[in-house]
Tab-separated table of N, CA and C in Angstrom:
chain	number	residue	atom	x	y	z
Y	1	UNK	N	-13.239	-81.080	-24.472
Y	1	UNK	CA	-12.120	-80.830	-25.364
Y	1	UNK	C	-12.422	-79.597	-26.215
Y	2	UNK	N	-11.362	-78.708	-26.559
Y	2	UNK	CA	-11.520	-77.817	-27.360
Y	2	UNK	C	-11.563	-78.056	-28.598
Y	3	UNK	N	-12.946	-77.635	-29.019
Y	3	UNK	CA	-12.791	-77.879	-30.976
Y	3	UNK	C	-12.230	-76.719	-31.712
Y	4	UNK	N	-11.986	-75.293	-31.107
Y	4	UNK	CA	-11.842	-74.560	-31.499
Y	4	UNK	C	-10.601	-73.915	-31.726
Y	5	UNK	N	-10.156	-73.948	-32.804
Y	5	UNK	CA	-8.132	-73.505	-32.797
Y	5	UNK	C	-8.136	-72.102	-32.668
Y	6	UNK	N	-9.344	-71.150	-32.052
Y	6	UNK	CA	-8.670	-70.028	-31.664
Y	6	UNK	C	-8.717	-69.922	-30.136
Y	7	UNK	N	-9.840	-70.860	-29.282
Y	7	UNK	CA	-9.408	-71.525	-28.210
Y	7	UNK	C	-8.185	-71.283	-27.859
Y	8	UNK	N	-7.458	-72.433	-28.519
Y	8	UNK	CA	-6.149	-72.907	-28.288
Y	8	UNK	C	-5.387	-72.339	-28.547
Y	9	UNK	N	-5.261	-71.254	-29.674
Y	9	UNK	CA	-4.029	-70.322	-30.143
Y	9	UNK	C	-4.401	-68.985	-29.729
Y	10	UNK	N	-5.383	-68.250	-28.891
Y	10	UNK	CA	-5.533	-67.140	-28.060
Y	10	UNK	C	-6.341	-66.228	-29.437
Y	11	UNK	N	-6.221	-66.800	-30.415
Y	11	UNK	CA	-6.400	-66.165	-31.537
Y	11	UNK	C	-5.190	-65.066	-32.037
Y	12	UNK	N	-4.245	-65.514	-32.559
Y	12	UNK	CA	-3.077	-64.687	-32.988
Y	12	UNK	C	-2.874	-65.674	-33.761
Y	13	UNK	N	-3.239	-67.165	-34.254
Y	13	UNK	CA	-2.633	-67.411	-35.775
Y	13	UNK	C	-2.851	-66.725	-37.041
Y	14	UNK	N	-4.030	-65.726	-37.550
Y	14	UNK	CA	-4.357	-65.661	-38.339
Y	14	UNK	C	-3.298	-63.955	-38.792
Y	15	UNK	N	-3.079	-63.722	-37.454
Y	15	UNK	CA	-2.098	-62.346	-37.900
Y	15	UNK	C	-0.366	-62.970	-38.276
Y	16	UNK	N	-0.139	-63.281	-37.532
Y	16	UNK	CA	1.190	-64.336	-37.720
Y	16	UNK	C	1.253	-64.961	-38.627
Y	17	UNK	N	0.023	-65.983	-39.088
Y	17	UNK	CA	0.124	-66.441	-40.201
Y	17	UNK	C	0.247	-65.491	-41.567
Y	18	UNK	N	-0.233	-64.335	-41.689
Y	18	UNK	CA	-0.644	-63.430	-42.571
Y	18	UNK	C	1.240	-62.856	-42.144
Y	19	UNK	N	1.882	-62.372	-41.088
Y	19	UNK	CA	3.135	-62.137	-41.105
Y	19	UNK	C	4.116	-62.760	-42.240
Y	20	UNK	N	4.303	-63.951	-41.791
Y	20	UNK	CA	5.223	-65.082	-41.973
Y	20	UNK	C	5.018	-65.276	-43.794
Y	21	UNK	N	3.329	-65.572	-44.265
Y	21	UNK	CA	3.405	-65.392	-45.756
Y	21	UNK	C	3.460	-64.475	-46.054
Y	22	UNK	N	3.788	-63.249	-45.802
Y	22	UNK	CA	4.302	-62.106	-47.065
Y	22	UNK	C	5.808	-62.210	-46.872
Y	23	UNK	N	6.473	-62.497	-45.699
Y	23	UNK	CA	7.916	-62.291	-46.025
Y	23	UNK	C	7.957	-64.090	-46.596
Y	24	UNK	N	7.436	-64.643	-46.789
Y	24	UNK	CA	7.681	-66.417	-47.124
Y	24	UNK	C	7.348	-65.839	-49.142
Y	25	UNK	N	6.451	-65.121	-49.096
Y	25	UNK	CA	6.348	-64.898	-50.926
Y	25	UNK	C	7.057	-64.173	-51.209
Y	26	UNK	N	7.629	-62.981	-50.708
Y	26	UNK	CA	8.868	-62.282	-51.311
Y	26	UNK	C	10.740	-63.206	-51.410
Y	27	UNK	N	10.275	-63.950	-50.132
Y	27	UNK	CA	11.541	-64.802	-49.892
Y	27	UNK	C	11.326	-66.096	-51.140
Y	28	UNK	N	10.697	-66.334	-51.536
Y	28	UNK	CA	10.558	-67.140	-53.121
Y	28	UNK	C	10.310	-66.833	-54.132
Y	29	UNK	N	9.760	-65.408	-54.178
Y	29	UNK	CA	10.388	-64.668	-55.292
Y	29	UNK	C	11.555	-64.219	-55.783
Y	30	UNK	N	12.210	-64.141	-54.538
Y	30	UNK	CA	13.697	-63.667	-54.454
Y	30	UNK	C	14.382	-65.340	-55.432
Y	31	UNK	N	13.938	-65.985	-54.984
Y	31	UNK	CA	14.635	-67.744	-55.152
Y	31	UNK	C	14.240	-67.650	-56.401
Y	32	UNK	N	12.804	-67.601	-57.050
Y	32	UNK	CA	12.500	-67.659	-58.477
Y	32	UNK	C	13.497	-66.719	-59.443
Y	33	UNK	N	13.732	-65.056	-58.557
Y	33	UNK	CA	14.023	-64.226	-60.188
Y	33	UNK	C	15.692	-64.790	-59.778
Y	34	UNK	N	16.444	-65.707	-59.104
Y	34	UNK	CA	17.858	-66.065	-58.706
Y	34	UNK	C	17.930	-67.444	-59.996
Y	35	UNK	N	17.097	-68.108	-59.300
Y	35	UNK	CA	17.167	-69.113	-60.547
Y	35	UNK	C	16.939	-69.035	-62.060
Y	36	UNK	N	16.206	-68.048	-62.536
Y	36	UNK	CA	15.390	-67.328	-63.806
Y	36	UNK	C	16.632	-66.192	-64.246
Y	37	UNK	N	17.337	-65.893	-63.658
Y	37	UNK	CA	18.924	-65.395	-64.070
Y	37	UNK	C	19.905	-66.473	-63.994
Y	38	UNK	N	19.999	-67.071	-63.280
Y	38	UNK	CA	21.419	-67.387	-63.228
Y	38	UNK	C	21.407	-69.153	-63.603
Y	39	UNK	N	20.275	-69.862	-63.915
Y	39	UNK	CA	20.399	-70.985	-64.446
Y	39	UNK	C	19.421	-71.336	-66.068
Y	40	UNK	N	20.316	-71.875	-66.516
Y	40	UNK	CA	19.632	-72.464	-67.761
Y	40	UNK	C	18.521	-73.818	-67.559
Y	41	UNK	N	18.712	-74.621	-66.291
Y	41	UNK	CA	17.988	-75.658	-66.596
Y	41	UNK	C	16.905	-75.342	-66.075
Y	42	UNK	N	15.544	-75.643	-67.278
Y	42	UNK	CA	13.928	-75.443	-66.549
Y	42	UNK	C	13.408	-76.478	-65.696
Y	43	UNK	N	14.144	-76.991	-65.485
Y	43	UNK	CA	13.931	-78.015	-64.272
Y	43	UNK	C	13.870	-77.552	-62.820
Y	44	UNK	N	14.415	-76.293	-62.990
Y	44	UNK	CA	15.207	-75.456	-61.514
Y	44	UNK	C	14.131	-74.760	-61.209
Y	45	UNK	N	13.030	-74.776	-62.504
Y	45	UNK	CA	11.358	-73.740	-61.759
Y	45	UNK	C	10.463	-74.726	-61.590
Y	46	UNK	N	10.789	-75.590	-61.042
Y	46	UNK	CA	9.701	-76.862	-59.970
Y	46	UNK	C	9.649	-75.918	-58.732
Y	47	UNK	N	11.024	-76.031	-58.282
Y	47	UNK	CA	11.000	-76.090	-56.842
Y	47	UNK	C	10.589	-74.106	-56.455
Y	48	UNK	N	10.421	-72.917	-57.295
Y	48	UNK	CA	9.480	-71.994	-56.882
Y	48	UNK	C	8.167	-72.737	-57.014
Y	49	UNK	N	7.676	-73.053	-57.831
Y	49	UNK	CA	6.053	-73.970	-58.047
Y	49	UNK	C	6.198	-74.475	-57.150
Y	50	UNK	N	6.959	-74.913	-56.274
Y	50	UNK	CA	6.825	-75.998	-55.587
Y	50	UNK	C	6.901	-75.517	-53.936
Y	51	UNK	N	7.290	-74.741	-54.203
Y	51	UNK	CA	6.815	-73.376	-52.721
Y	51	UNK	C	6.171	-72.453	-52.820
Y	52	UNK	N	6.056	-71.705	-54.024
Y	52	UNK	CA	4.714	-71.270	-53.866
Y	52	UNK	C	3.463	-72.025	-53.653
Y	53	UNK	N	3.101	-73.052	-54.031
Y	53	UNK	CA	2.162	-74.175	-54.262
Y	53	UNK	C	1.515	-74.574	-52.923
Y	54	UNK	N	3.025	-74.655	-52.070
Y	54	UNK	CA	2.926	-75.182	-50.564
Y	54	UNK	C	2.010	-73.748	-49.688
Y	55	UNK	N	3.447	-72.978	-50.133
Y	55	UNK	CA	2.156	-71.612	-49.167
Y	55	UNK	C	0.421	-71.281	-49.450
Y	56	UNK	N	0.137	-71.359	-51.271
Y	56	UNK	CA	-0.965	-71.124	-51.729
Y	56	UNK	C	-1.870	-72.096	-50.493
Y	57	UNK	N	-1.419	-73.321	-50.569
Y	57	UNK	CA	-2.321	-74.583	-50.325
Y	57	UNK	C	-2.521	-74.261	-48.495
Y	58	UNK	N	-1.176	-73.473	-47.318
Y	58	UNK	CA	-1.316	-73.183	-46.187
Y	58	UNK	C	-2.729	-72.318	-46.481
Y	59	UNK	N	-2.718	-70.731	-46.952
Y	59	UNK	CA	-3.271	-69.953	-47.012
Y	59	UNK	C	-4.389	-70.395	-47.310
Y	60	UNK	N	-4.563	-71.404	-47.856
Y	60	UNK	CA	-6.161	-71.761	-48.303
Y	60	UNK	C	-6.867	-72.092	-47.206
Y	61	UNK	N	-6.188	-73.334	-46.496
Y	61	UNK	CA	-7.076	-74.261	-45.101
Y	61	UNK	C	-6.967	-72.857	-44.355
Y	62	UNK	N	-6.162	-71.988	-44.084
Y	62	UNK	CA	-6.228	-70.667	-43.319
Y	62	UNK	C	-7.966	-69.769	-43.617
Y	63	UNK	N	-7.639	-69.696	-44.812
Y	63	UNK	CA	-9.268	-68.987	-45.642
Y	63	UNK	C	-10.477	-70.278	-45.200
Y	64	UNK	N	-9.929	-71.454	-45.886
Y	64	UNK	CA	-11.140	-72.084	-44.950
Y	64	UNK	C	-11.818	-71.897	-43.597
Y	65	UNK	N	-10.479	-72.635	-42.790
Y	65	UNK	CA	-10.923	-72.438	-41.554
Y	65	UNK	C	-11.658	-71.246	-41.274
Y	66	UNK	N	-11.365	-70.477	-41.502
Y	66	UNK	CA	-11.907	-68.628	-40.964
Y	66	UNK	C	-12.856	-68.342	-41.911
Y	67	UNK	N	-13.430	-69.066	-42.922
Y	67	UNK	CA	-15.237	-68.845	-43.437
Y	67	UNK	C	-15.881	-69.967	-42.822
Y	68	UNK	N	-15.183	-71.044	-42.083
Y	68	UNK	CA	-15.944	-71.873	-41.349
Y	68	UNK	C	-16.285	-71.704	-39.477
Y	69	UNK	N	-15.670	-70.882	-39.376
Y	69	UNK	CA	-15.636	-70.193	-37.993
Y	69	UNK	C	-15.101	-70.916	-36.752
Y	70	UNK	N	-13.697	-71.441	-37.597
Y	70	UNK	CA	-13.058	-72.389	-36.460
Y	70	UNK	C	-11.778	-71.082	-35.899
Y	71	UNK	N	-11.313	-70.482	-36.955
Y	71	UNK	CA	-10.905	-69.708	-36.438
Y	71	UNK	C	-11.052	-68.102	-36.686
Y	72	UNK	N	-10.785	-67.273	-35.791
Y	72	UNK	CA	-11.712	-65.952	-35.692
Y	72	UNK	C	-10.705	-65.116	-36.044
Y	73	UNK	N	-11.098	-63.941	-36.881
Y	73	UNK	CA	-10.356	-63.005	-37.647
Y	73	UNK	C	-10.799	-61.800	-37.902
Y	74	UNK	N	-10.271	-60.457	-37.922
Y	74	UNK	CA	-11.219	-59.138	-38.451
Y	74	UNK	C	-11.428	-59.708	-39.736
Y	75	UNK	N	-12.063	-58.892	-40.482
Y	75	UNK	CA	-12.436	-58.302	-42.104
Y	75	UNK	C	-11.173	-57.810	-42.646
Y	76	UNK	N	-10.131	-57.369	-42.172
Y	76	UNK	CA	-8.965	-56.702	-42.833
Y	76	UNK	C	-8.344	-58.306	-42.933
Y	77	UNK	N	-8.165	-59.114	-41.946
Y	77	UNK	CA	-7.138	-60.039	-41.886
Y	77	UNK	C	-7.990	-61.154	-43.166
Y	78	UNK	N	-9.202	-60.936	-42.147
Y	78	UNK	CA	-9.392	-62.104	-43.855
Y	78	UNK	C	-9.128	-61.812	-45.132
Y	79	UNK	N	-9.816	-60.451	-45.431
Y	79	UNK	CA	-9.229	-59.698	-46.968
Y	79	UNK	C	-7.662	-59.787	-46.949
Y	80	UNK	N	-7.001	-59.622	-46.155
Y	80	UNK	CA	-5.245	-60.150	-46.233
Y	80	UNK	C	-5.325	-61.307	-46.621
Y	81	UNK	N	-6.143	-62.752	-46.230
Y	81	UNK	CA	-5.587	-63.930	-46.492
Y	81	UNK	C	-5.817	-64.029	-47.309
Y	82	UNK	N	-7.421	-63.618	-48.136
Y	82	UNK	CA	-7.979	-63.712	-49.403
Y	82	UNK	C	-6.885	-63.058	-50.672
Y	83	UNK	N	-6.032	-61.917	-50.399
Y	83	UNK	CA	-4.970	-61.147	-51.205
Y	83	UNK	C	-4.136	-61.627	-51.214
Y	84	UNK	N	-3.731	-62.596	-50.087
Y	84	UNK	CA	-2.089	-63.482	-50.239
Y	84	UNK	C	-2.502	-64.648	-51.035
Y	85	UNK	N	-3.001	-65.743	-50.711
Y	85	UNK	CA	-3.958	-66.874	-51.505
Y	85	UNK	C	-4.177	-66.278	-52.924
Y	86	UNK	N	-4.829	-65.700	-53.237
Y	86	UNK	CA	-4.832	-64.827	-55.001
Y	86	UNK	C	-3.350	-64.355	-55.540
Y	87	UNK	N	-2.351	-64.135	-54.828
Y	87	UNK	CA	-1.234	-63.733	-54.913
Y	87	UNK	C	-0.199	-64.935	-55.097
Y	88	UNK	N	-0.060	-65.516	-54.109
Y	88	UNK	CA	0.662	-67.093	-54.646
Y	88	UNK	C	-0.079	-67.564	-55.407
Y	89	UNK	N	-1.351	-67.681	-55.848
Y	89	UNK	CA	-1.854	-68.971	-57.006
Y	89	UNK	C	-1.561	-67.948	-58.080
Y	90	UNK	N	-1.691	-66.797	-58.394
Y	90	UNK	CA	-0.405	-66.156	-59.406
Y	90	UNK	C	0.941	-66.058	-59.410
Y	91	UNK	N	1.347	-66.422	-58.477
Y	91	UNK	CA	2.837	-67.116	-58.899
Y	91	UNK	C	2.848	-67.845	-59.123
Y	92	UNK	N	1.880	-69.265	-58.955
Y	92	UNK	CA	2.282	-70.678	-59.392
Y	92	UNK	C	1.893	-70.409	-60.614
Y	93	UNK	N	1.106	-69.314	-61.088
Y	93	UNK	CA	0.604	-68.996	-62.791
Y	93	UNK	C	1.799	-69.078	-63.239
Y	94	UNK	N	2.382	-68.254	-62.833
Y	94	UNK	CA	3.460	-67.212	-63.460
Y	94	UNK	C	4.169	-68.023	-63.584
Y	95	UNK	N	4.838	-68.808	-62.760
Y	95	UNK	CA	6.088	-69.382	-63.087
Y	95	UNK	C	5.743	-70.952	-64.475
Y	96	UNK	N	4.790	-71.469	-64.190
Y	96	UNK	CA	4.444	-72.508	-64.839
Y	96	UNK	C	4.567	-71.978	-66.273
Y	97	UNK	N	4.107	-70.607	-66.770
Y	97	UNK	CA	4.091	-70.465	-68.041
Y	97	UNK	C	5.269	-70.566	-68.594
Y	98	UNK	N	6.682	-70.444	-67.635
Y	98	UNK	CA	8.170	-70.539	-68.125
Y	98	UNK	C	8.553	-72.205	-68.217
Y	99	UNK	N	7.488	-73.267	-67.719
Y	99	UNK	CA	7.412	-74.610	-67.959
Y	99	UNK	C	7.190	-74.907	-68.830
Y	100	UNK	N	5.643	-74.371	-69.215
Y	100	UNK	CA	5.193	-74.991	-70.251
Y	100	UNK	C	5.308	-74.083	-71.835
């Protein structure tokens, strides 16, 4: 059996994945500065926290996996995942301070 998920994915998750979250953090930023204009209730900045939160938490097991060598990546792509991961857990900053 294959233990290895770049085995199995030819090794192209870690670029795809790195695709998909930069247009997935601009596409909830877009949702955050929509709600942060156009609604009064602070109830309505869960749900950016609450997707940024989700992507931070993808990007992480992503950074895991690939310092654990399950799945294989250049030095640029990891420094990408390491810059997106630092990038959403400052948005979940960011927005929380309009919570609390």
């Amino acid at each position: 059996m294959k233990t290895n998920f770049n085995e199995i994915l030819d090794g192209k998750l870690v670029p795809k994945a790195l695709e998909i979250t930069i247009v997935l953090t601009v596409v909830f930023y877009i949702v955050f500065s929509i709600i942060k204009r156009f609604s009064n209730n602070e109830q309505m900045f869960w749900i950016p926290v609450i997707l940024f939160a989700s992507n931070f938490l993808v990007l992480l097991e992503l950074v895991y996996l690939t310092k654990t060598k399950k799945l294989n990546s250049t030095k640029k792509e990891f420094i990408g995942l390491l810059s997106q991961t630092v990038l959403n857990l400052a948005f979940v900053i960011f927005i929380l301070t309009f919570l609390f």
